[in-house]
Every structure is written in C-alpha cells, then in structure tokens.
Amino acid sequence: MSSELTDLCRYPIVQAPMAGGASGPELAGAVAEAGGLGFLAAGYKTADGMYNEVKQLRRLTGGPFGVNLFMPQPVLADPSAVEVYRHQLAGEAAWYETPLGDPDGSGNDDGYEAKVAVLLDDPVPVVSFTFGCPTRDTLDAFAKAGTHTIVTVTSAEEAQSAQWAGADALCVQGVEAGGHQATHRDDPQADHTGTGLLSLVAQVRETVQIPIVAAGGLMRGAQIAAVLAAGADAAQLGTAFLACPESGANPLHKQALTNPLFVRTELTRAFSGRPARGLVNRFVREHGPYAPAAYPQVHYLTTRLRQAAAKAGDAQGMALWAGQGHRMARELPAGELVELLAGELEAARTALSQRSPR
Ligand SMILES: Cc1cc2nc3c(=O)[nH]c(=O)nc-3n(C[C@H](O)[C@H](O)[C@H](O)COP(=O)(O)O)c2cc1C
C-alpha cells in the first residue's frame, strides 16, 4: 500500500466490500480492530443508509475503514432483451409465488452523486470504486478531503486510465474473485474468461506506479505472500470473510461455501446482468446461458426471486457469490481470521527468505 495507506493498518489485509448485506459495520469493525482494513459496501444502499452504517462503524472502532461505491452505468441500449428474460423467468415467479421486480429499480446511478456528497462532507479514511473510474475532479475532491481513493480494475488498460485519472491506489481484481467482475465497460461481445490474479498483478505492476491491492481467490496467508511477491502492496479478501460470524451473509450462503453439493463456481449474468462469480446452483444452470448484458436491470428484475428463495430456505434459487477458493473458507471470528492470515503470511515470508538459492 502507499505509505499513508500502509500506516493506516497493521497488516496488509483488506476485507472486501460486499454489497447485499455481508460487509456491514460489525464485520468492518472487527477487521479494523484486529489490524486490517475494514470496508463498508454502499452498493444498493441509499446515501442515508450508507451514512448510518458509517456512523455505526465509528461507534465500534477508531480503526481504519473504507466505503465502496458503484459507478453509474450507461443507459441500456436495448431494453427488449430484458423483456425476453422476464419471460424466461416467469416459471420462477410462479414457483416462488412472487412477482418479478421492476427492472428500472432505482435507476442506473445507484445514488452515486448523493453518496459522494455525503462522503466529501464527512470524510472517511478510504473510498473505493467499482464498475468504472470516477472523474479527475471527484478524485481530486477526495484527495483534498484527506480520503485515499482506490479504483478497482480488471486489466492493465483500466489500471493505466485509473492512474491517469488520479487514483491513489488500485484494487486489481483477478478472474478468481467472488461477486461481480469490476470491469469498467461491460462488453457483451468480450470474452469473460478474464485474467488470473498473479498474472494480472504482474502486468499491472509493470504498467503503473501507484500501490496495488490484489483481490481474487485469496484464502490463506501464503497466497497473500504470493501476490505481494508479484508486486501487490496488500491483499483484499471477500469470500474468506463471508463465513465469519460478523458477516451479514445469509446462513444458507455461508453453509454453501463448504457444502460438497456445490462443486464449482462460474461467472454468470443470471442474477444481475453483469458477470459475477458464484456457486453454480439450479438458477445459474437454467438461466445463466440466457441472461442478457443488462445491469442493473436484471438485478432489480430478480431481487424478489432471490429474497423469496432465501425465505423458502432454497439455496438453489439464491445468488451464492463466492470466489474460486470458497472450499477453503474458515468459520472464524473476523478478528481471529485477520490474526491467522497475518501469521500465515509471516510464516510464508520467513520460509521464502530462508530458502537457499539453487
Ligand atoms: C458476496 C460478495 C459481494 C461483493 N460485493 C462487492 C461490492 O459491493 N463492491 C466491490 O467492489 N466488490 C464486491 N465484491 C468483490 C470483492 O471486492 C473482491 O473482489 C472479491 O471478493 C475477491 O475475491 P474472493 O471473494 O475470492 O476473495 C463482492 C464479493 C462477494 C463475494
């Protein structure tokens, strides 16, 4: 991390922002208290909802934390594809006895401007962005407010433009990552197989000079040591923290991470219209191949279905976001997990430094 960011926390360990309820004040507070960087997720929240969580978190810890914002999305070119998908999901609506949601939901911008205004008015230590890069003016305004900015990127090109725009640091997200790929432009024609984290970190390290936080599939301290060796300054972990008791993830979601019934993850547009990695369940298998590139419209369309599936205790209809390392999840209090990861990292570094050159 940049010297200022490194100074914020004891360990180079960042708890990923996880929208949808997993990373609230309780999780972020426990991570911050243990010496990592905790994160609140402002995605799908109103500016007021976000600010309430910031205030709650400040009551729990004086430690460092960040807030993550979704960048506004371009207007959908072809809404008819969403209508076709609505028909595809009619059987689900009947099965879960719930109407489908309004695809226009709360619009394309997720309240971005209002959230930026709140965070500039009452600054927090770190703000990160996903699904795009803010303007130079916005990044400058945060710098003036004393807030460190991190822009999430999935390619060397995105990394370069974020550096040019004035980001303080990058979150480099590999294809292994759980949840949405943070790609700045969702190109439906593009191949969404993505780039593996180690390779991407090495590429980005050779492209930009600013600090890198590496994310995607990291579950153990030895993996953190590997990304640091590849050029990252810190590691961001989502799935590893999902299973913690402080995580607000649905208990069925937590259990599914290590349930042998779920053998693999996949990038799917089935639930939201943007590629996101989750455990492959019935819903992903049946609808993934037909889901259009229409985010956030598909997210709003499926919101009630996902809620109804959760209420019915049916993990086969829920969005079970998870990274490729999900089976290695450990159900530990977040503070203990941070300490354990930090110990494993130290051990891996010591082992590497003691290995004699051949
Ligand atoms: C349940 C879940 C929700 C997520 N929500 C967000 C989010 O709101 N904002 C964001 O930038 N990244 C989000 N991510 C992605 C993480 O920031 C991070 O890239 C990812 O968790 C790293 O991969 P891992 O899960 O294998 O550790 C989410 C990931 C998960 C698993």
Short mmCIF file of C-alpha atoms and ligand atoms in Angstrom, two decimals:
data_model
loop_
_atom_site.label_atom_id
_atom_site.label_comp_id
_atom_site.label_asym_id
_atom_site.label_seq_id
_atom_site.Cartn_x
_atom_site.Cartn_y
_atom_site.Cartn_z
CA MET A 1 0.00 0.00 0.00
CA SER A 2 1.05 3.63 -0.28
CA SER A 3 2.95 4.73 2.78
CA GLU A 4 -0.12 6.64 4.02
CA LEU A 5 -2.38 3.64 3.49
CA THR A 6 0.12 1.19 5.00
CA ASP A 7 0.35 3.46 8.01
CA LEU A 8 -3.41 3.13 8.45
CA CYS A 9 -3.30 -0.55 9.34
CA ARG A 10 -1.01 -3.07 10.98
CA TYR A 11 -1.41 -5.78 8.33
CA PRO A 12 -1.63 -5.61 4.51
CA ILE A 13 -5.02 -7.28 4.72
CA VAL A 14 -8.19 -5.68 3.37
CA GLN A 15 -11.67 -7.07 3.97
CA ALA A 16 -13.50 -6.72 0.66
CA PRO A 17 -16.61 -4.57 0.45
CA MET A 18 -19.53 -6.95 -0.14
CA ALA A 19 -22.83 -5.39 -1.13
CA GLY A 20 -26.04 -7.20 -0.27
CA GLY A 21 -25.55 -7.20 3.50
CA ALA A 22 -22.38 -9.24 4.10
CA SER A 23 -19.97 -6.46 4.99
CA GLY A 24 -21.71 -4.18 7.45
CA PRO A 25 -20.31 -2.27 10.44
CA GLU A 26 -19.92 -5.40 12.57
CA LEU A 27 -17.58 -7.15 10.11
CA ALA A 28 -15.67 -4.00 9.11
CA GLY A 29 -15.29 -3.02 12.78
CA ALA A 30 -13.91 -6.42 13.81
CA VAL A 31 -11.38 -6.37 10.94
CA ALA A 32 -10.29 -2.81 11.72
CA GLU A 33 -9.87 -3.62 15.42
CA ALA A 34 -7.68 -6.61 14.52
CA GLY A 35 -5.32 -4.54 12.35
CA GLY A 36 -6.77 -4.98 8.86
CA LEU A 37 -8.68 -2.52 6.69
CA GLY A 38 -12.44 -2.98 7.06
CA PHE A 39 -14.85 -1.99 4.27
CA LEU A 40 -18.48 -0.96 4.09
CA ALA A 41 -20.34 -1.61 0.84
CA ALA A 42 -22.56 1.28 -0.26
CA GLY A 43 -23.86 -0.53 -3.36
CA TYR A 44 -27.69 -0.90 -3.40
CA LYS A 45 -27.92 1.40 -0.36
CA THR A 46 -29.27 4.94 -0.23
CA ALA A 47 -26.90 7.74 0.76
CA ASP A 48 -28.67 7.87 4.16
CA GLY A 49 -28.38 4.10 4.60
CA MET A 50 -24.67 4.30 3.80
CA TYR A 51 -24.12 7.20 6.21
CA ASN A 52 -25.93 5.39 9.03
CA GLU A 53 -23.52 2.48 8.63
CA VAL A 54 -20.54 4.87 8.68
CA LYS A 55 -21.79 6.33 11.96
CA GLN A 56 -22.40 2.86 13.44
CA LEU A 57 -18.93 1.75 12.41
CA ARG A 58 -17.32 4.81 14.01
CA ARG A 59 -19.02 3.85 17.27
CA LEU A 60 -17.49 0.36 17.03
CA THR A 61 -13.92 1.28 16.15
CA GLY A 62 -11.48 4.13 15.85
CA GLY A 63 -9.63 1.92 13.36
CA PRO A 64 -9.25 2.45 9.62
CA PHE A 65 -12.04 1.67 7.18
CA GLY A 66 -13.22 2.31 3.66
CA VAL A 67 -16.53 2.77 1.87
CA ASN A 68 -17.09 1.27 -1.58
CA LEU A 69 -19.20 2.95 -4.26
CA PHE A 70 -20.64 1.59 -7.52
CA MET A 71 -20.04 3.83 -10.52
CA PRO A 72 -23.14 4.85 -12.54
CA GLN A 73 -23.85 2.58 -15.52
CA PRO A 74 -24.54 3.65 -19.11
CA VAL A 75 -28.18 3.72 -20.22
CA LEU A 76 -29.25 0.34 -21.58
CA ALA A 77 -29.13 0.28 -25.39
CA ASP A 78 -31.72 -2.47 -25.88
CA PRO A 79 -34.36 -2.90 -23.14
CA SER A 80 -36.14 -5.58 -25.19
CA ALA A 81 -33.57 -8.18 -24.10
CA VAL A 82 -34.72 -7.63 -20.50
CA GLU A 83 -38.32 -8.29 -21.56
CA VAL A 84 -37.27 -11.57 -23.17
CA TYR A 85 -35.51 -12.53 -19.93
CA ARG A 86 -38.62 -11.57 -17.95
CA HIS A 87 -40.49 -14.25 -19.92
CA GLN A 88 -37.68 -16.71 -19.29
CA LEU A 89 -38.13 -16.12 -15.52
CA ALA A 90 -41.93 -16.45 -15.47
CA GLY A 91 -41.75 -20.03 -14.16
CA GLU A 92 -39.50 -18.91 -11.28
CA ALA A 93 -42.00 -16.20 -10.33
CA ALA A 94 -44.77 -18.82 -10.25
CA TRP A 95 -42.63 -21.31 -8.30
CA TYR A 96 -41.59 -18.80 -5.62
CA GLU A 97 -45.05 -17.16 -5.68
CA THR A 98 -43.64 -13.67 -6.08
CA PRO A 99 -43.87 -11.10 -8.87
CA LEU A 100 -40.70 -10.18 -10.72
CA GLY A 101 -39.19 -6.81 -9.83
CA ASP A 102 -39.27 -3.56 -11.79
CA PRO A 103 -36.12 -3.63 -13.95
CA ASP A 104 -35.83 0.16 -13.71
CA GLY A 105 -35.45 -0.19 -9.92
CA SER A 106 -33.76 2.89 -8.56
CA GLY A 107 -32.16 3.76 -11.90
CA ASN A 108 -28.66 3.39 -13.29
CA ASP A 109 -26.68 5.55 -10.92
CA ASP A 110 -27.22 3.82 -7.53
CA GLY A 111 -27.37 7.29 -5.87
CA TYR A 112 -23.71 7.84 -6.71
CA GLU A 113 -23.67 11.67 -6.62
CA ALA A 114 -25.53 11.82 -3.30
CA LYS A 115 -23.14 9.30 -1.73
CA VAL A 116 -20.09 11.21 -2.99
CA ALA A 117 -21.54 14.41 -1.49
CA VAL A 118 -22.03 12.74 1.92
CA LEU A 119 -18.50 11.30 1.91
CA LEU A 120 -16.97 14.64 0.97
CA ASP A 121 -18.98 16.39 3.67
CA ASP A 122 -17.87 13.99 6.42
CA PRO A 123 -14.73 12.27 5.08
CA VAL A 124 -13.78 8.66 5.78
CA PRO A 125 -10.21 7.29 5.54
CA VAL A 126 -10.66 5.36 2.26
CA VAL A 127 -13.19 5.30 -0.61
CA SER A 128 -13.04 2.66 -3.34
CA PHE A 129 -14.92 2.47 -6.63
CA THR A 130 -16.10 -0.41 -8.76
CA PHE A 131 -17.63 -0.74 -12.28
CA GLY A 132 -15.74 2.29 -13.56
CA CYS A 133 -13.43 5.17 -12.77
CA PRO A 134 -14.53 8.50 -11.28
CA THR A 135 -13.64 11.80 -12.92
CA ARG A 136 -10.40 13.56 -12.04
CA ASP A 137 -12.45 16.25 -10.28
CA THR A 138 -14.07 13.70 -7.97
CA LEU A 139 -10.76 12.00 -7.19
CA ASP A 140 -9.16 15.42 -6.54
CA ALA A 141 -12.04 16.40 -4.25
CA PHE A 142 -11.49 13.25 -2.16
CA ALA A 143 -7.73 13.93 -2.07
CA LYS A 144 -8.44 17.45 -0.76
CA ALA A 145 -10.75 15.96 1.88
CA GLY A 146 -7.90 13.68 3.04
CA THR A 147 -9.53 10.49 1.75
CA HIS A 148 -7.44 7.84 -0.04
CA THR A 149 -9.05 6.63 -3.25
CA ILE A 150 -8.84 3.12 -4.69
CA VAL A 151 -10.20 2.29 -8.15
CA THR A 152 -10.93 -1.37 -8.92
CA VAL A 153 -9.51 -2.61 -12.24
CA THR A 154 -9.53 -5.90 -14.16
CA SER A 155 -6.93 -5.13 -16.85
CA ALA A 156 -3.69 -3.22 -17.40
CA GLU A 157 -5.60 -0.73 -19.61
CA GLU A 158 -8.11 0.06 -16.87
CA ALA A 159 -5.19 0.38 -14.42
CA GLN A 160 -3.49 2.94 -16.63
CA SER A 161 -6.59 5.08 -17.05
CA ALA A 162 -7.28 4.99 -13.29
CA GLN A 163 -3.73 6.17 -12.63
CA TRP A 164 -4.13 8.95 -15.19
CA ALA A 165 -7.42 10.00 -13.60
CA GLY A 166 -5.62 10.46 -10.28
CA ALA A 167 -6.47 7.38 -8.18
CA ASP A 168 -4.22 6.94 -5.12
CA ALA A 169 -4.23 3.15 -5.46
CA LEU A 170 -5.77 0.29 -7.45
CA CYS A 171 -7.66 -2.78 -6.43
CA VAL A 172 -6.56 -5.31 -9.05
CA GLN A 173 -9.26 -7.95 -9.34
CA GLY A 174 -8.47 -11.34 -10.86
CA VAL A 175 -10.97 -13.61 -12.56
CA GLU A 176 -10.98 -15.89 -9.48
CA ALA A 177 -12.82 -13.25 -7.46
CA GLY A 178 -16.21 -13.82 -5.90
CA GLY A 179 -19.05 -11.46 -6.79
CA HIS A 180 -19.09 -9.07 -9.72
CA GLN A 181 -16.18 -8.52 -12.00
CA ALA A 182 -15.44 -4.80 -11.68
CA THR A 183 -14.85 -4.29 -15.43
CA HIS A 184 -15.23 -0.61 -16.35
CA ARG A 185 -17.24 -1.31 -19.53
CA ASP A 186 -19.35 -4.43 -19.67
CA ASP A 187 -18.83 -5.53 -23.25
CA PRO A 188 -21.23 -8.41 -24.02
CA GLN A 189 -19.09 -9.42 -27.02
CA ALA A 190 -15.96 -9.70 -24.91
CA ASP A 191 -14.68 -12.99 -23.63
CA HIS A 192 -15.38 -13.02 -19.91
CA THR A 193 -12.87 -15.65 -19.01
CA GLY A 194 -10.71 -12.83 -17.61
CA THR A 195 -7.14 -12.89 -16.33
CA GLY A 196 -5.83 -14.80 -13.33
CA LEU A 197 -4.74 -12.67 -10.36
CA LEU A 198 -0.99 -13.39 -10.25
CA SER A 199 -0.59 -12.72 -13.93
CA LEU A 200 -2.74 -9.58 -13.75
CA VAL A 201 -0.87 -8.16 -10.74
CA ALA A 202 2.46 -8.69 -12.50
CA GLN A 203 1.13 -6.99 -15.67
CA VAL A 204 -0.33 -4.03 -13.78
CA ARG A 205 2.85 -3.67 -11.67
CA GLU A 206 4.80 -3.17 -14.90
CA THR A 207 2.24 -0.65 -16.18
CA VAL A 208 1.57 1.72 -13.27
CA GLN A 209 3.48 3.11 -10.31
CA ILE A 210 0.70 3.52 -7.73
CA PRO A 211 0.04 0.95 -4.97
CA ILE A 212 -1.90 -2.23 -5.75
CA VAL A 213 -4.37 -4.14 -3.60
CA ALA A 214 -4.78 -7.63 -5.09
CA ALA A 215 -8.16 -9.43 -4.96
CA GLY A 216 -9.46 -12.78 -6.14
CA GLY A 217 -9.39 -16.28 -4.69
CA LEU A 218 -7.13 -15.44 -1.73
CA MET A 219 -7.92 -17.62 1.30
CA ARG A 220 -4.57 -18.23 3.04
CA GLY A 221 -1.60 -16.15 4.17
CA ALA A 222 0.73 -18.00 1.78
CA GLN A 223 -1.40 -16.79 -1.16
CA ILE A 224 -1.17 -13.25 0.20
CA ALA A 225 2.62 -13.67 0.29
CA ALA A 226 2.49 -14.73 -3.37
CA VAL A 227 0.59 -11.64 -4.55
CA LEU A 228 2.84 -9.38 -2.50
CA ALA A 229 5.83 -11.05 -4.17
CA ALA A 230 4.20 -10.43 -7.58
CA GLY A 231 4.05 -6.69 -6.89
CA ALA A 232 0.95 -6.04 -4.79
CA ASP A 233 1.11 -3.90 -1.66
CA ALA A 234 -1.86 -5.51 0.08
CA ALA A 235 -4.47 -8.23 -0.42
CA GLN A 236 -8.26 -7.90 -0.42
CA LEU A 237 -10.32 -10.93 0.63
CA GLY A 238 -14.06 -11.32 0.25
CA THR A 239 -15.09 -14.99 0.35
CA ALA A 240 -12.70 -15.68 3.25
CA PHE A 241 -14.61 -13.13 5.37
CA LEU A 242 -18.09 -14.20 4.15
CA ALA A 243 -18.13 -17.17 6.54
CA CYS A 244 -17.28 -15.10 9.66
CA PRO A 245 -20.00 -14.78 12.30
CA GLU A 246 -19.84 -10.96 11.89
CA SER A 247 -20.66 -11.26 8.18
CA GLY A 248 -24.28 -10.48 7.40
CA ALA A 249 -24.44 -13.07 4.60
CA ASN A 250 -27.44 -15.38 4.72
CA PRO A 251 -26.62 -18.53 6.78
CA LEU A 252 -27.51 -20.68 3.74
CA HIS A 253 -24.94 -18.75 1.70
CA LYS A 254 -22.30 -19.27 4.42
CA GLN A 255 -23.03 -23.01 4.63
CA ALA A 256 -22.98 -23.41 0.86
CA LEU A 257 -19.35 -22.21 0.66
CA THR A 258 -18.08 -25.50 2.09
CA ASN A 259 -21.03 -27.74 1.22
CA PRO A 260 -19.72 -30.51 -1.10
CA LEU A 261 -23.01 -30.20 -3.02
CA PHE A 262 -21.58 -27.07 -4.64
CA VAL A 263 -18.57 -28.24 -6.56
CA ARG A 264 -17.68 -25.21 -8.63
CA THR A 265 -18.13 -21.52 -9.30
CA GLU A 266 -18.92 -19.78 -12.57
CA LEU A 267 -19.14 -16.23 -13.93
CA THR A 268 -22.83 -15.65 -14.60
CA ARG A 269 -25.16 -12.83 -15.61
CA ALA A 270 -28.16 -14.82 -14.36
CA PHE A 271 -28.92 -12.69 -11.29
CA SER A 272 -27.75 -9.20 -12.19
CA GLY A 273 -27.00 -8.88 -15.91
CA ARG A 274 -23.25 -8.40 -15.29
CA PRO A 275 -20.69 -11.20 -14.98
CA ALA A 276 -20.38 -12.21 -11.32
CA ARG A 277 -18.80 -15.32 -9.81
CA GLY A 278 -20.97 -17.55 -7.69
CA LEU A 279 -21.51 -21.17 -6.75
CA VAL A 280 -23.23 -23.00 -9.59
CA ASN A 281 -26.78 -23.83 -8.48
CA ARG A 282 -30.01 -24.61 -10.30
CA PHE A 283 -30.78 -20.97 -11.10
CA VAL A 284 -27.34 -20.37 -12.63
CA ARG A 285 -27.53 -23.58 -14.68
CA GLU A 286 -31.03 -22.91 -16.00
CA HIS A 287 -30.87 -19.17 -16.65
CA GLY A 288 -27.20 -18.20 -16.94
CA PRO A 289 -26.99 -19.05 -20.66
CA TYR A 290 -29.97 -16.77 -21.47
CA ALA A 291 -29.32 -13.77 -19.22
CA PRO A 292 -28.73 -10.52 -21.13
CA ALA A 293 -25.99 -7.94 -20.56
CA ALA A 294 -28.31 -5.57 -18.71
CA TYR A 295 -27.01 -4.36 -15.36
CA PRO A 296 -28.59 -3.23 -13.07
CA GLN A 297 -31.93 -4.04 -14.78
CA VAL A 298 -31.58 -7.81 -14.30
CA HIS A 299 -30.51 -7.23 -10.68
CA TYR A 300 -33.81 -5.44 -9.98
CA LEU A 301 -35.78 -7.97 -12.03
CA THR A 302 -34.51 -10.86 -9.86
CA THR A 303 -34.43 -9.13 -6.45
CA ARG A 304 -37.74 -10.54 -5.25
CA LEU A 305 -36.96 -14.02 -6.58
CA ARG A 306 -33.70 -14.08 -4.64
CA GLN A 307 -35.46 -12.86 -1.50
CA ALA A 308 -38.23 -15.44 -1.89
CA ALA A 309 -35.72 -18.25 -2.41
CA ALA A 310 -33.85 -17.20 0.75
CA LYS A 311 -37.12 -17.04 2.69
CA ALA A 312 -38.01 -20.52 1.47
CA GLY A 313 -34.57 -21.79 2.55
CA ASP A 314 -33.78 -22.72 -1.05
CA ALA A 315 -30.10 -22.15 -1.82
CA GLN A 316 -30.74 -23.34 -5.41
CA GLY A 317 -32.51 -20.06 -6.19
CA MET A 318 -30.16 -17.69 -4.35
CA ALA A 319 -27.16 -15.71 -5.62
CA LEU A 320 -24.37 -17.54 -3.79
CA TRP A 321 -21.48 -15.24 -4.69
CA ALA A 322 -18.16 -16.92 -4.00
CA GLY A 323 -14.59 -16.87 -5.25
CA GLN A 324 -12.75 -19.90 -6.57
CA GLY A 325 -11.22 -20.57 -3.15
CA HIS A 326 -14.61 -20.99 -1.42
CA ARG A 327 -13.95 -24.50 -0.13
CA MET A 328 -11.10 -23.13 1.99
CA ALA A 329 -13.41 -20.81 3.94
CA ARG A 330 -12.88 -20.96 7.71
CA GLU A 331 -15.73 -20.11 10.03
CA LEU A 332 -13.78 -17.93 12.46
CA PRO A 333 -14.49 -14.60 14.14
CA ALA A 334 -13.14 -11.89 11.79
CA GLY A 335 -10.50 -10.67 14.25
CA GLU A 336 -9.13 -14.20 14.65
CA LEU A 337 -9.13 -14.67 10.89
CA VAL A 338 -7.10 -11.48 10.40
CA GLU A 339 -4.57 -12.66 13.01
CA LEU A 340 -4.40 -16.15 11.48
CA LEU A 341 -3.88 -14.78 7.96
CA ALA A 342 -1.20 -12.38 9.24
CA GLY A 343 0.57 -15.28 11.00
CA GLU A 344 0.42 -17.44 7.85
CA LEU A 345 1.75 -14.54 5.79
CA GLU A 346 4.67 -14.06 8.16
CA ALA A 347 5.43 -17.79 8.13
CA ALA A 348 5.35 -17.90 4.31
CA ARG A 349 7.68 -14.91 4.07
CA THR A 350 10.10 -16.43 6.56
CA ALA A 351 10.07 -19.75 4.71
CA LEU A 352 10.79 -17.98 1.42
CA SER A 353 13.63 -15.91 2.85
CA GLN A 354 15.25 -19.00 4.42
CA ARG A 355 15.17 -21.00 1.20
CA SER A 356 18.73 -21.13 -0.09
CA PRO A 357 19.20 -20.18 -3.73
CA ARG A 358 19.89 -23.17 -6.01
C1 LIG B 1 -20.74 -11.53 -1.66
C2 LIG B 1 -19.81 -10.60 -2.37
C3 LIG B 1 -20.20 -9.29 -2.60
C4 LIG B 1 -19.32 -8.39 -3.22
N1 LIG B 1 -19.69 -7.08 -3.36
C5 LIG B 1 -18.78 -6.17 -3.81
C6 LIG B 1 -19.05 -4.78 -3.76
O1 LIG B 1 -20.11 -4.34 -3.31
N2 LIG B 1 -18.11 -3.93 -4.23
C7 LIG B 1 -16.91 -4.37 -4.70
O2 LIG B 1 -16.07 -3.55 -5.10
N3 LIG B 1 -16.62 -5.68 -4.75
C8 LIG B 1 -17.52 -6.58 -4.29
N4 LIG B 1 -17.19 -7.91 -4.29
C9 LIG B 1 -15.90 -8.35 -4.83
C10 LIG B 1 -14.78 -8.16 -3.80
O3 LIG B 1 -14.45 -6.81 -3.67
C11 LIG B 1 -13.50 -8.90 -4.18
O4 LIG B 1 -13.07 -8.52 -5.45
C12 LIG B 1 -13.65 -10.40 -4.14
O5 LIG B 1 -14.40 -10.81 -3.02
C13 LIG B 1 -12.29 -11.04 -4.11
O6 LIG B 1 -12.38 -12.41 -4.37
P1 LIG B 1 -12.63 -13.51 -3.23
O7 LIG B 1 -14.07 -13.43 -2.92
O8 LIG B 1 -12.24 -14.77 -3.89
O9 LIG B 1 -11.77 -13.13 -2.05
C14 LIG B 1 -18.06 -8.84 -3.67
C15 LIG B 1 -17.67 -10.17 -3.45
C16 LIG B 1 -18.53 -11.04 -2.80
C17 LIG B 1 -18.06 -12.45 -2.55
#
